[in-house]
Amino acid sequence: MKRILTRQLAPGMVLANDVHTFDSTTTLLEKGTVLDEKEIARLAFHSVIDVLVEDDLVEISSEDSTPNAGLSYSERIKQSPEFIEFKHDFEECAANFEHTIKDILANNEDLNISDMTAPIYGLLEKERTASGVFDMLHNLRTYDDATFTHSINVALISNILAQWLRWSDTEIEVATQAGLFHDIGKILIPEAIITKPAKLTQDEYTIVKTHPIQGYQSIKDLDISAHVKNACLMHHERCDGSGYPYHLQGPQIDKFAKLVAIADVYDAMTSARYYRGPLCPFIAISMFEDEGFQKYDAEMILAFLTNIVNTYILNTVKLNTGEVGEIIFINKMKLSRPTIKVGDDYIDLSKCPGVYIKEII
């Protein structure tokens, strides 16, 4: 038996005890559960930081894990000049952000927020639509959720979500900044703790769980919007009081922190890990749809879900049954379960409870 960080869980691991929500009111998964990608996503969705697992793995059959022959939708994007340019600009943006933020925290450089966000806006320009940006991000999910690439992702998603909510230009700018700075506290946690493969000590767990407070403390005196500072502190708070570090409820949480929380969780759930590729966005959408309206601002989560699913219309997907088809219709009553055209047949996932989208290809 050993304790493992949720971000290091792999399919086939077996839970050694029941896992509860943060406030211990609900059992998420029972002892003995053999974890698969969807259940790992569920733990991440509920901000479960670590779990006890058995020493032995259970082999999970994955007949559909072999990549499809031929050129997939994803491969076509990756070979496009637009993607090659976006990838180059994204990596340069992340590298510059890492260098700049470390200098600021070391008091070696003054904060120039406009200079820091300019590359973010550069990634959003060149007539890129929201669908186009999400296509690019989805195919950049080769990074193991590194803090700096994650921060760029969340800044981009926060910007787009604020646009979907029809916020003012000033609010969109603040939302972008909040997304960029939200996880700065993780930079202050020793890398040896974040990546430690063995069981963490209780003191190490305590350090991991305090990154929102550390982030806030590191920027509270900088010349930056109070909303950005609050996003650092509150992005793990939830409207039902189940979040941390202070168990704040809806009215107590800064609206920019509420927005960043959605972008943060979506990106974390759909980012790559060392043992697998990224989780399918529709798994994340399903989690939000089933449980998100209690935990997140209702207007924001509805705007996010309604718009994010539309970015995947006409995408080729693989179902958990192994069937491959194209998304042709979004079911507004169940956004995570669209209608898929498979050959000459149409599968309405809203009427097939055991079938779900496993992968976008």
PDB file of C-alpha atoms in Angstrom, residues 313-314 317 319 321 323-330 337-352 355:
ATOM      1  CA  ILE A 313     -18.351  19.789 -34.130  1.00  0.00           C
ATOM      2  CA  LEU A 314     -17.227  17.698 -37.146  1.00  0.00           C
ATOM      3  CA  VAL A 317     -13.773  10.709 -32.391  1.00  0.00           C
ATOM      4  CA  LEU A 319     -15.885   5.736 -28.710  1.00  0.00           C
ATOM      5  CA  THR A 321     -16.608   0.655 -27.935  1.00  0.00           C
ATOM      6  CA  GLU A 323     -16.111   2.643 -33.100  1.00  0.00           C
ATOM      7  CA  VAL A 324     -14.873   5.725 -34.949  1.00  0.00           C
ATOM      8  CA  GLY A 325     -17.172   8.460 -36.210  1.00  0.00           C
ATOM      9  CA  GLU A 326     -17.794  12.171 -36.623  1.00  0.00           C
ATOM     10  CA  ILE A 327     -19.578  14.550 -34.254  1.00  0.00           C
ATOM     11  CA  ILE A 328     -22.506  15.939 -36.235  1.00  0.00           C
ATOM     12  CA  PHE A 329     -25.006  17.168 -33.634  1.00  0.00           C
ATOM     13  CA  ILE A 330     -24.763  18.576 -30.098  1.00  0.00           C
ATOM     14  CA  ARG A 337     -23.240  13.149 -25.316  1.00  0.00           C
ATOM     15  CA  PRO A 338     -23.590  14.325 -28.940  1.00  0.00           C
ATOM     16  CA  THR A 339     -24.770  12.355 -31.948  1.00  0.00           C
ATOM     17  CA  ILE A 340     -21.986  10.543 -33.789  1.00  0.00           C
ATOM     18  CA  LYS A 341     -22.092   9.430 -37.429  1.00  0.00           C
ATOM     19  CA  VAL A 342     -20.396   6.049 -37.716  1.00  0.00           C
ATOM     20  CA  GLY A 343     -20.379   4.899 -41.328  1.00  0.00           C
ATOM     21  CA  ASP A 344     -24.008   5.011 -42.432  1.00  0.00           C
ATOM     22  CA  ASP A 345     -25.313   4.807 -38.852  1.00  0.00           C
ATOM     23  CA  TYR A 346     -26.036   7.520 -36.291  1.00  0.00           C
ATOM     24  CA  ILE A 347     -25.368   6.954 -32.601  1.00  0.00           C
ATOM     25  CA  ASP A 348     -27.182   9.294 -30.194  1.00  0.00           C
ATOM     26  CA  LEU A 349     -24.990   9.027 -27.114  1.00  0.00           C
ATOM     27  CA  SER A 350     -27.725  10.582 -24.958  1.00  0.00           C
ATOM     28  CA  LYS A 351     -29.639   7.325 -25.478  1.00  0.00           C
ATOM     29  CA  CYS A 352     -26.636   5.039 -24.967  1.00  0.00           C
ATOM     30  CA  VAL A 355     -21.113   4.515 -24.467  1.00  0.00           C
TER      31      VAL A 355
END
